[in-house]
Amino acid sequence: MNFSPRTTCVRSNELISMNKPCNTPWRAAVLAASLCLFTPLGLAATQDITAEFRPDPSNPMMNKFTNTTPQSGVCPGHMPARCEALGIFSIRTWDINFVASGPIEANHANPRQGLTFKVPSDWRSFEVVSSQGDRKTVEMRISGLGSRFNTTNPPSVYAWSPLPANWTHPPPPCQYTGMWAAGDTLRLWFWLVPEGAGACNLATPFNVPASSFSMLEYTYELRTPNPLEMEAGQYRGSISYGVGPHKDFDFGDLYLPNDDVLTFNFDLRVEHILKVDLPPGGNRVELLPEGGWQAWLNRGRQPSRLFRDQTLVIYASGRFNMQLECSLVIGNTCGLRNSAGDEVPLQVGVTLPYGLQDQYGQAVNKRPLRLDGTGTELFQPAHYVNKRPASLHFAVERDDVKEMLKHPGSTYNGVVTVIWDSEV
C-alpha cells in the first residue's frame, strides 16, 4: 500500500513538501516604551509598536511574543541594568511636550494648579485583526512615566531635593526607579505607575515662574492572546489616548500639550511551523498480522487483523486539521483492491504526541481519520511541539481479513493520502 503524506501551509494554499517547514510570518509579559511623536495640536500623534512570535526549538514552552519595537531614552541611556531587572524598556520622544500656561503659586491648594501626573494605568482592550479576518483582543496599560522638567533659576530643580517627595523619590502612588540626572534648570525623571493608580502630586512650597516638559517617555504592559491559538500572519490594530487636562495623559490644568491625541498602531506578526518527517521508505506500508505471517501459519489460525503503525516526527506550533484522500473510497474511509477486483475497507487513525490536543482539550490517541473529517477538524498545541514522535495507524479488521483470505496468494493495494492542513 502506498501512503502519501502531505502538509499544507496557510500561505496562499501553497503545497509544502514533507521535509520543508511551513513558515508564515507574540505574548509579551511586560513591555515598556515611550513615544516618538510630533504633530500640530488636533492631529493625532502616532507610535508604531511591533512584536513577533517565532517558535523556538531551544525553548518550546515559551509561548510569548517578542517585542521588536526599538527602544530609546532612559533605559538604554541611563539605567540599562535597572530596566533589565524591572523587565521594562523605554522609548523617548521629543515630539510631545507640555508648556505651563502660567506660574505655579507656592503652597497652592489645588494640586491641578501645580505638578500633577496621571496616566492611563488601568487595562484597556482593543482588537487586532489578521489579513484573513481573524480577530483577537489585546489589552494595554501605561506602567511608567518620565520626562525632562525645565524651570527657571531660581528656584532651580534642586529646590525640590529636600522635600519628602521629589523627582527621585516620587509621591505615591508612583514608585521609585532610581533615575537621577539634573542641571540647575532641568531634571530628567522616571517613575513607575502601579495598575489603576490615580494622580501623583508633587508638592511645590515655592513659586515657579515658568516651566515646561520638553519630551515624554513611558513604559507599558500588554496582555495578548496565546500566539499558538492565532493564525500565522500579520495582525494590525490601534488604540488612542487623549492628552491634556482631564484626559488620559494628564499633567494638570497648567500644562498644555502640543498634541491632544496619542495613537498606538500595533503590528503583530505570528510565524508558525507545521512539518512532518517520515523515515526513509515510510510512505510504503505493508500490513501484517501480529508477529508476522509465519507465526500465524505455525499456529494454524487465521489472523484477527492486519495492521501497521507507521511512526513519524512532527513539528507544530499552530492549529491544523487532518484530512484523508483515497484512490479507492469505501464508505467513509479508504479501501484496498486486488487484481480480481475484490475490495476491503482500510481503517486509518492517528496518534499525536503530548502537547497536541483536539478542540476540546483531549489527547489524540488512535483517533480515526475519516473522509468527512469528523473528529480531526482541529488540533492545537499547548506549547510548541518540536520533533516529537507520532503515529499513523493502518488496519484491516477481522471480518474483512476473512474476506481477503478467501483469495489466497492475491495482493491488495491502495493509495492513501493523509493531509496536515494549517489553513483552519
Tab-separated table of C-alpha atoms in Angstrom:
chain	number	residue	atom	x	y	z
A	1	MET	CA	0.000	0.000	0.000
A	2	ASN	CA	1.294	3.441	-0.868
A	3	PHE	CA	0.868	6.118	1.762
A	4	SER	CA	1.266	9.736	0.642
A	5	PRO	CA	1.625	12.282	3.445
A	6	ARG	CA	1.178	15.975	2.764
A	7	THR	CA	1.331	19.188	4.734
A	8	THR	CA	-0.151	22.429	3.537
A	9	CYS	CA	0.610	25.956	4.614
A	10	VAL	CA	-1.692	28.909	5.190
A	11	ARG	CA	0.290	30.893	2.638
A	12	SER	CA	-1.957	31.089	-0.449
A	13	ASN	CA	-2.752	27.380	-0.230
A	14	GLU	CA	0.798	26.630	-1.356
A	15	LEU	CA	1.744	22.984	-1.075
A	16	ILE	CA	4.749	22.447	1.158
A	17	SER	CA	6.893	19.333	0.905
A	18	MET	CA	7.118	16.891	3.765
A	19	ASN	CA	10.656	17.895	4.631
A	20	LYS	CA	10.166	21.641	4.442
A	21	PRO	CA	8.895	23.696	7.407
A	22	CYS	CA	5.715	25.666	6.850
A	23	ASN	CA	6.694	29.183	7.871
A	24	THR	CA	4.462	32.176	7.584
A	25	PRO	CA	5.143	35.475	9.013
A	26	TRP	CA	3.943	37.479	20.013
A	27	ARG	CA	2.533	37.195	24.312
A	28	ALA	CA	4.677	39.719	25.851
A	29	ALA	CA	4.536	39.708	29.629
A	30	VAL	CA	5.861	43.189	30.334
A	31	LEU	CA	6.937	45.685	27.735
A	32	ALA	CA	7.913	49.293	28.190
A	33	ALA	CA	8.040	52.163	25.797
A	34	SER	CA	7.600	55.820	25.168
A	35	LEU	CA	6.532	57.682	22.115
A	36	CYS	CA	8.230	59.308	19.218
A	37	LEU	CA	5.584	61.753	18.101
A	38	PHE	CA	5.034	65.309	16.961
A	39	THR	CA	2.176	66.876	15.081
A	40	PRO	CA	0.334	70.168	15.460
A	41	LEU	CA	-2.446	70.218	18.071
A	42	GLY	CA	-5.508	68.412	16.785
A	43	LEU	CA	-3.613	65.930	14.599
A	44	ALA	CA	-3.153	62.639	16.398
A	45	ALA	CA	0.424	61.702	17.208
A	46	THR	CA	1.217	58.061	16.466
A	47	GLN	CA	3.617	55.432	17.745
A	48	ASP	CA	4.258	52.133	15.999
A	49	ILE	CA	4.523	49.081	18.257
A	50	THR	CA	5.827	45.857	16.731
A	51	ALA	CA	6.146	42.346	18.139
A	52	GLU	CA	6.534	38.857	16.741
A	53	PHE	CA	6.211	35.216	17.666
A	54	ARG	CA	8.501	32.589	16.210
A	55	PRO	CA	8.675	29.032	17.545
A	56	ASP	CA	11.948	28.485	19.393
A	57	PRO	CA	13.234	24.890	19.285
A	58	SER	CA	15.571	25.644	22.202
A	59	ASN	CA	12.660	26.839	24.367
A	60	PRO	CA	9.467	25.158	23.132
A	61	MET	CA	7.491	26.067	26.282
A	62	MET	CA	7.954	29.805	25.598
A	63	ASN	CA	4.628	30.842	24.070
A	64	LYS	CA	5.061	34.612	24.163
A	65	PHE	CA	5.583	37.447	21.745
A	66	THR	CA	8.939	39.167	21.471
A	67	ASN	CA	8.856	42.943	21.446
A	68	THR	CA	10.669	44.285	18.374
A	69	THR	CA	9.915	47.985	18.908
A	70	PRO	CA	13.211	49.929	19.001
A	71	GLN	CA	13.886	51.423	22.426
A	72	SER	CA	15.441	54.743	23.408
A	73	GLY	CA	15.589	57.134	26.326
A	74	VAL	CA	16.017	56.312	29.980
A	75	CYS	CA	16.604	52.556	29.729
A	76	PRO	CA	19.389	52.407	27.143
A	77	GLY	CA	20.756	55.840	28.040
A	78	HIS	CA	20.679	55.993	31.846
A	79	MET	CA	19.849	52.738	33.645
A	80	PRO	CA	20.023	49.672	31.378
A	81	ALA	CA	20.733	47.221	34.219
A	82	ARG	CA	17.888	48.592	36.334
A	83	CYS	CA	15.453	48.381	33.432
A	84	GLU	CA	16.520	44.824	32.707
A	85	ALA	CA	15.916	43.911	36.352
A	86	LEU	CA	12.467	45.510	36.191
A	87	GLY	CA	11.684	43.831	32.870
A	88	ILE	CA	10.934	47.096	31.072
A	89	PHE	CA	12.218	49.149	28.173
A	90	SER	CA	11.599	52.750	27.175
A	91	ILE	CA	11.136	54.887	24.104
A	92	ARG	CA	11.675	58.627	24.384
A	93	THR	CA	10.043	61.205	22.147
A	94	TRP	CA	10.701	64.910	21.881
A	95	ASP	CA	7.566	65.321	19.783
A	96	ILE	CA	5.087	65.543	22.654
A	97	ASN	CA	5.737	68.333	25.116
A	98	PHE	CA	3.883	70.377	27.725
A	99	VAL	CA	4.285	74.088	28.470
A	100	ALA	CA	2.899	75.795	31.587
A	101	SER	CA	0.271	78.402	30.740
A	102	GLY	CA	1.165	80.359	33.898
A	103	PRO	CA	3.252	80.272	37.091
A	104	ILE	CA	2.926	77.712	39.886
A	105	GLU	CA	1.999	79.503	43.107
A	106	ALA	CA	3.698	78.383	46.319
A	107	ASN	CA	1.592	76.067	48.513
A	108	HIS	CA	-1.315	76.065	46.062
A	109	ALA	CA	-4.420	74.340	47.467
A	110	ASN	CA	-5.476	72.686	44.208
A	111	PRO	CA	-2.950	70.056	43.023
A	112	ARG	CA	-4.070	70.626	39.447
A	113	GLN	CA	-2.552	74.112	39.609
A	114	GLY	CA	0.892	72.601	40.120
A	115	LEU	CA	2.828	69.430	39.323
A	116	THR	CA	0.399	66.532	38.980
A	117	PHE	CA	0.703	63.499	36.727
A	118	LYS	CA	-1.890	60.926	35.773
A	119	VAL	CA	-1.610	58.305	33.011
A	120	PRO	CA	-3.930	55.502	31.792
A	121	SER	CA	-2.557	52.859	34.152
A	122	ASP	CA	-5.718	50.743	34.032
A	123	TRP	CA	-6.074	47.955	31.448
A	124	ARG	CA	-7.839	48.846	28.219
A	125	SER	CA	-8.700	46.454	25.432
A	126	PHE	CA	-8.687	46.735	21.652
A	127	GLU	CA	-8.783	44.383	18.700
A	128	VAL	CA	-6.096	43.319	16.296
A	129	VAL	CA	-7.212	41.760	13.021
A	130	SER	CA	-5.289	39.490	10.679
A	131	SER	CA	-5.297	39.795	6.913
A	132	GLN	CA	-7.594	36.732	6.918
A	133	GLY	CA	-10.093	38.462	9.223
A	134	ASP	CA	-9.160	36.630	12.432
A	135	ARG	CA	-9.863	38.928	15.406
A	136	LYS	CA	-8.052	38.816	18.735
A	137	THR	CA	-8.222	41.019	21.834
A	138	VAL	CA	-5.157	42.768	23.231
A	139	GLU	CA	-5.014	44.725	26.497
A	140	MET	CA	-2.638	47.565	27.283
A	141	ARG	CA	-1.801	49.807	30.216
A	142	ILE	CA	0.788	52.528	30.880
A	143	SER	CA	3.122	51.384	33.665
A	144	GLY	CA	5.739	54.131	33.883
A	145	LEU	CA	6.208	57.803	33.072
A	146	GLY	CA	9.103	60.207	32.667
A	147	SER	CA	10.109	63.474	31.049
A	148	ARG	CA	12.562	66.371	31.202
A	149	PHE	CA	11.356	69.129	33.515
A	150	ASN	CA	12.618	72.610	32.661
A	151	THR	CA	12.377	75.545	35.065
A	152	THR	CA	13.945	78.879	35.958
A	153	ASN	CA	16.805	79.567	38.353
A	154	PRO	CA	15.599	80.402	40.939
A	155	PRO	CA	14.018	78.163	42.097
A	156	SER	CA	16.220	75.671	40.114
A	157	VAL	CA	15.433	71.949	40.089
A	158	TYR	CA	17.402	71.422	43.327
A	159	ALA	CA	14.689	73.264	45.288
A	160	TRP	CA	12.690	70.012	45.362
A	161	SER	CA	15.554	67.859	46.726
A	162	PRO	CA	14.942	68.465	50.494
A	163	LEU	CA	11.244	67.595	50.186
A	164	PRO	CA	9.982	64.136	51.283
A	165	ALA	CA	8.697	63.576	47.747
A	166	ASN	CA	10.848	64.844	44.904
A	167	TRP	CA	11.901	64.000	41.368
A	168	THR	CA	13.937	60.975	42.554
A	169	HIS	CA	11.591	59.726	45.292
A	170	PRO	CA	8.141	60.203	43.783
A	171	PRO	CA	4.913	60.941	45.610
A	172	PRO	CA	2.584	57.953	45.999
A	173	PRO	CA	1.121	56.076	44.261
A	174	CYS	CA	4.054	56.460	41.820
A	175	GLN	CA	7.110	54.327	42.591
A	176	TYR	CA	10.888	54.752	42.703
A	177	THR	CA	13.194	53.680	39.877
A	178	GLY	CA	16.421	55.398	40.934
A	179	MET	CA	16.513	57.633	37.860
A	180	TRP	CA	18.567	60.812	38.525
A	181	ALA	CA	20.044	63.313	36.071
A	182	ALA	CA	19.887	67.078	36.518
A	183	GLY	CA	21.265	70.528	35.913
A	184	ASP	CA	20.259	73.821	37.552
A	185	THR	CA	17.304	74.322	35.224
A	186	LEU	CA	16.472	70.805	34.003
A	187	ARG	CA	15.730	67.455	35.549
A	188	LEU	CA	15.268	64.034	33.923
A	189	TRP	CA	12.892	61.841	35.934
A	190	PHE	CA	11.192	58.489	35.525
A	191	TRP	CA	8.668	56.800	37.825
A	192	LEU	CA	6.756	53.526	37.782
A	193	VAL	CA	2.957	53.661	37.887
A	194	PRO	CA	1.007	50.799	39.554
A	195	GLU	CA	-2.127	49.379	37.967
A	196	GLY	CA	-5.155	51.631	38.451
A	197	ALA	CA	-3.113	54.394	40.112
A	198	GLY	CA	-4.522	57.878	40.418
A	199	ALA	CA	-2.621	61.138	40.165
A	200	CYS	CA	0.871	61.602	41.585
A	201	ASN	CA	1.088	65.143	43.044
A	202	LEU	CA	4.468	66.762	43.675
A	203	ALA	CA	4.361	69.499	46.332
A	204	THR	CA	5.703	72.937	45.416
A	205	PRO	CA	6.181	75.169	48.526
A	206	PHE	CA	7.751	77.953	46.427
A	207	ASN	CA	6.877	79.982	43.357
A	208	VAL	CA	7.794	78.629	39.923
A	209	PRO	CA	7.541	81.491	37.402
A	210	ALA	CA	7.849	79.389	34.250
A	211	SER	CA	8.282	75.701	33.444
A	212	SER	CA	7.767	73.046	30.799
A	213	PHE	CA	8.212	69.363	29.958
A	214	SER	CA	10.150	69.100	26.729
A	215	MET	CA	9.636	65.405	25.936
A	216	LEU	CA	7.775	62.280	27.010
A	217	GLU	CA	8.782	58.712	27.778
A	218	TYR	CA	6.967	55.862	29.450
A	219	THR	CA	6.616	52.133	29.844
A	220	TYR	CA	3.651	49.920	29.057
A	221	GLU	CA	2.429	46.394	29.686
A	222	LEU	CA	0.472	44.163	27.316
A	223	ARG	CA	-1.826	41.202	27.709
A	224	THR	CA	-2.001	39.327	24.458
A	225	PRO	CA	-3.622	36.171	23.132
A	226	ASN	CA	-1.748	32.907	23.108
A	227	PRO	CA	0.128	33.031	19.784
A	228	LEU	CA	-0.318	29.276	19.399
A	229	GLU	CA	-4.061	29.973	19.038
A	230	MET	CA	-3.542	32.670	16.405
A	231	GLU	CA	-3.288	32.298	12.671
A	232	ALA	CA	0.089	32.697	11.049
A	233	GLY	CA	0.432	36.129	9.502
A	234	GLN	CA	0.180	39.790	10.395
A	235	TYR	CA	-2.279	41.303	12.888
A	236	ARG	CA	-2.955	45.049	12.978
A	237	GLY	CA	-4.866	47.245	15.389
A	238	SER	CA	-4.718	50.540	17.233
A	239	ILE	CA	-5.704	52.259	20.456
A	240	SER	CA	-5.879	56.023	21.061
A	241	TYR	CA	-5.414	58.046	24.250
A	242	GLY	CA	-6.294	61.669	24.948
A	243	VAL	CA	-3.505	64.050	26.001
A	244	GLY	CA	-4.127	67.154	28.099
A	245	PRO	CA	-6.104	68.335	31.147
A	246	HIS	CA	-8.678	65.767	32.359
A	247	LYS	CA	-7.662	63.331	29.612
A	248	ASP	CA	-5.690	60.080	29.696
A	249	PHE	CA	-2.232	61.665	29.841
A	250	ASP	CA	-2.959	64.488	32.287
A	251	PHE	CA	-0.271	66.860	33.621
A	252	GLY	CA	-2.772	69.126	35.394
A	253	ASP	CA	-4.555	72.298	34.345
A	254	LEU	CA	-1.479	74.466	33.867
A	255	TYR	CA	0.459	72.258	31.451
A	256	LEU	CA	-0.915	72.252	27.926
A	257	PRO	CA	0.334	69.724	25.340
A	258	ASN	CA	1.269	70.343	21.734
A	259	ASP	CA	-0.927	67.363	20.710
A	260	ASP	CA	-4.211	66.147	22.158
A	261	VAL	CA	-4.351	62.527	20.906
A	262	LEU	CA	-1.785	59.767	21.059
A	263	THR	CA	-2.448	56.645	18.951
A	264	PHE	CA	-0.575	53.365	19.175
A	265	ASN	CA	-0.515	51.373	15.939
A	266	PHE	CA	0.207	47.687	16.537
A	267	ASP	CA	1.797	45.337	14.041
A	268	LEU	CA	1.938	41.815	15.468
A	269	ARG	CA	3.451	39.034	13.382
A	270	VAL	CA	2.902	35.342	14.019
A	271	GLU	CA	5.018	32.669	12.372
A	272	HIS	CA	4.137	29.002	12.683
A	273	ILE	CA	5.780	25.719	11.767
A	274	LEU	CA	3.962	22.630	10.556
A	275	LYS	CA	6.306	19.913	9.406
A	276	VAL	CA	6.076	16.123	9.241
A	277	ASP	CA	9.044	13.816	8.626
A	278	LEU	CA	8.748	10.149	7.676
A	279	PRO	CA	11.635	7.693	7.919
A	280	PRO	CA	13.127	6.514	4.606
A	281	GLY	CA	10.623	4.270	2.867
A	282	GLY	CA	7.915	5.234	5.317
A	283	ASN	CA	5.481	6.072	2.540
A	284	ARG	CA	5.182	2.379	1.617
A	285	VAL	CA	3.149	0.443	4.168
A	286	GLU	CA	2.860	-3.356	4.372
A	287	LEU	CA	0.058	-4.720	6.515
A	288	LEU	CA	0.912	-7.818	8.567
A	289	PRO	CA	-0.690	-9.829	11.362
A	290	GLU	CA	0.775	-9.506	14.817
A	291	GLY	CA	4.045	-11.440	14.892
A	292	GLY	CA	4.137	-11.792	11.097
A	293	TRP	CA	2.565	-14.351	8.757
A	294	GLN	CA	4.809	-17.243	9.768
A	295	ALA	CA	3.698	-17.038	13.388
A	296	TRP	CA	0.067	-17.354	12.343
A	297	LEU	CA	0.750	-20.153	9.894
A	298	ASN	CA	2.546	-22.100	12.620
A	299	ARG	CA	-0.488	-21.743	14.862
A	300	GLY	CA	-2.877	-22.842	12.153
A	301	ARG	CA	-5.279	-19.994	12.836
A	302	GLN	CA	-6.476	-17.050	10.841
A	303	PRO	CA	-5.140	-13.640	11.962
A	304	SER	CA	-7.627	-11.378	13.697
A	305	ARG	CA	-6.408	-8.263	11.865
A	306	LEU	CA	-3.722	-6.921	9.551
A	307	PHE	CA	-2.084	-3.683	10.605
A	308	ARG	CA	0.898	-1.360	10.532
A	309	ASP	CA	1.741	1.502	12.891
A	310	GLN	CA	3.855	3.948	10.907
A	311	THR	CA	5.960	6.238	13.074
A	312	LEU	CA	6.779	9.796	12.042
A	313	VAL	CA	8.145	13.004	13.546
A	314	ILE	CA	6.070	16.173	13.799
A	315	TYR	CA	6.890	19.841	14.396
A	316	ALA	CA	3.852	22.047	15.140
A	317	SER	CA	3.366	25.485	16.666
A	318	GLY	CA	-0.082	26.363	15.346
A	319	ARG	CA	-3.516	24.933	14.728
A	320	PHE	CA	-4.138	22.402	11.969
A	321	ASN	CA	-6.603	19.788	10.829
A	322	MET	CA	-6.115	16.389	9.233
A	323	GLN	CA	-7.853	15.084	6.146
A	324	LEU	CA	-7.951	11.836	4.219
A	325	GLU	CA	-7.917	11.217	0.469
A	326	CYS	CA	-8.197	7.780	-1.157
A	327	SER	CA	-7.566	6.148	-4.515
A	328	LEU	CA	-10.449	3.806	-3.605
A	329	VAL	CA	-13.321	5.030	-1.458
A	330	ILE	CA	-15.343	2.599	0.638
A	331	GLY	CA	-17.901	4.319	2.824
A	332	ASN	CA	-16.220	6.969	4.952
A	333	THR	CA	-12.721	5.544	4.595
A	334	CYS	CA	-10.248	4.199	2.052
A	335	GLY	CA	-10.145	0.759	0.524
A	336	LEU	CA	-7.766	-1.878	-0.844
A	337	ARG	CA	-8.338	-3.902	-4.027
A	338	ASN	CA	-6.740	-6.998	-5.541
A	339	SER	CA	-6.227	-7.720	-9.237
A	340	ALA	CA	-9.546	-9.562	-9.400
A	341	GLY	CA	-11.440	-6.505	-8.189
A	342	ASP	CA	-12.142	-7.748	-4.663
A	343	GLU	CA	-12.236	-4.855	-2.194
A	344	VAL	CA	-11.924	-4.419	1.586
A	345	PRO	CA	-12.055	-1.250	3.718
A	346	LEU	CA	-8.912	0.118	5.331
A	347	GLN	CA	-9.144	1.821	8.722
A	348	VAL	CA	-6.780	4.773	9.214
A	349	GLY	CA	-6.040	6.542	12.509
A	350	VAL	CA	-3.573	8.940	14.103
A	351	THR	CA	-1.827	9.333	17.462
A	352	LEU	CA	-0.283	12.716	18.249
A	353	PRO	CA	2.354	13.463	20.901
A	354	TYR	CA	1.813	15.150	24.254
A	355	GLY	CA	1.290	18.868	23.702
A	356	LEU	CA	-1.079	18.408	20.765
A	357	GLN	CA	-4.769	18.124	21.585
A	358	ASP	CA	-8.137	18.419	19.901
A	359	GLN	CA	-10.512	21.374	20.112
A	360	TYR	CA	-11.919	20.022	23.404
A	361	GLY	CA	-8.512	19.699	25.048
A	362	GLN	CA	-8.467	15.907	24.724
A	363	ALA	CA	-5.424	13.819	23.872
A	364	VAL	CA	-5.261	12.281	20.394
A	365	ASN	CA	-4.747	8.523	20.636
A	366	LYS	CA	-5.607	6.304	17.678
A	367	ARG	CA	-8.129	8.897	16.506
A	368	PRO	CA	-9.898	7.639	13.337
A	369	LEU	CA	-9.223	9.558	10.127
A	370	ARG	CA	-12.372	9.734	8.010
A	371	LEU	CA	-13.173	11.167	4.613
A	372	ASP	CA	-15.729	13.591	6.068
A	373	GLY	CA	-13.111	14.909	8.532
A	374	THR	CA	-15.165	14.083	11.622
A	375	GLY	CA	-13.000	14.124	14.748
A	376	THR	CA	-9.950	15.666	13.114
A	377	GLU	CA	-11.355	19.136	12.333
A	378	LEU	CA	-8.974	20.929	14.692
A	379	PHE	CA	-5.798	20.085	16.557
A	380	GLN	CA	-3.945	22.717	18.561
A	381	PRO	CA	-0.688	22.832	20.529
A	382	ALA	CA	-0.469	23.584	24.237
A	383	HIS	CA	3.148	24.519	23.502
A	384	TYR	CA	5.491	24.323	20.552
A	385	VAL	CA	5.840	20.649	19.709
A	386	ASN	CA	9.347	20.221	18.360
A	387	LYS	CA	10.491	16.989	16.722
A	388	ARG	CA	8.166	14.692	18.661
A	389	PRO	CA	7.133	11.170	17.612
A	390	ALA	CA	3.634	10.476	16.310
A	391	SER	CA	1.996	7.525	14.566
A	392	LEU	CA	-0.361	6.750	11.726
A	393	HIS	CA	-2.326	3.532	12.146
A	394	PHE	CA	-3.459	1.385	9.195
A	395	ALA	CA	-5.581	-1.730	9.729
A	396	VAL	CA	-7.907	-4.237	8.074
A	397	GLU	CA	-10.234	-5.623	10.745
A	398	ARG	CA	-11.242	-9.257	11.468
A	399	ASP	CA	-14.309	-9.653	9.207
A	400	ASP	CA	-12.528	-8.052	6.267
A	401	VAL	CA	-9.440	-10.217	6.814
A	402	LYS	CA	-11.700	-13.256	6.429
A	403	GLU	CA	-12.770	-11.960	3.016
A	404	MET	CA	-9.160	-11.432	1.974
A	405	LEU	CA	-8.204	-14.969	2.985
A	406	LYS	CA	-10.801	-16.317	0.561
A	407	HIS	CA	-8.375	-15.228	-2.174
A	408	PRO	CA	-5.021	-16.717	-1.116
A	409	GLY	CA	-1.945	-15.521	-2.959
A	410	SER	CA	-3.517	-12.242	-4.065
A	411	THR	CA	-2.134	-8.811	-3.227
A	412	TYR	CA	-4.344	-5.910	-2.148
A	413	ASN	CA	-3.208	-2.382	-2.959
A	414	GLY	CA	-4.375	1.162	-2.436
A	415	VAL	CA	-3.139	4.727	-2.145
A	416	VAL	CA	-3.933	6.763	0.962
A	417	THR	CA	-3.113	10.460	1.250
A	418	VAL	CA	-3.043	11.997	4.737
A	419	ILE	CA	-3.123	15.795	4.764
A	420	TRP	CA	-1.979	18.037	7.616
A	421	ASP	CA	-3.554	21.422	6.826
A	422	SER	CA	-2.720	24.615	8.749
A	423	GLU	CA	-5.462	26.560	6.992
A	424	VAL	CA	-8.194	26.126	9.604
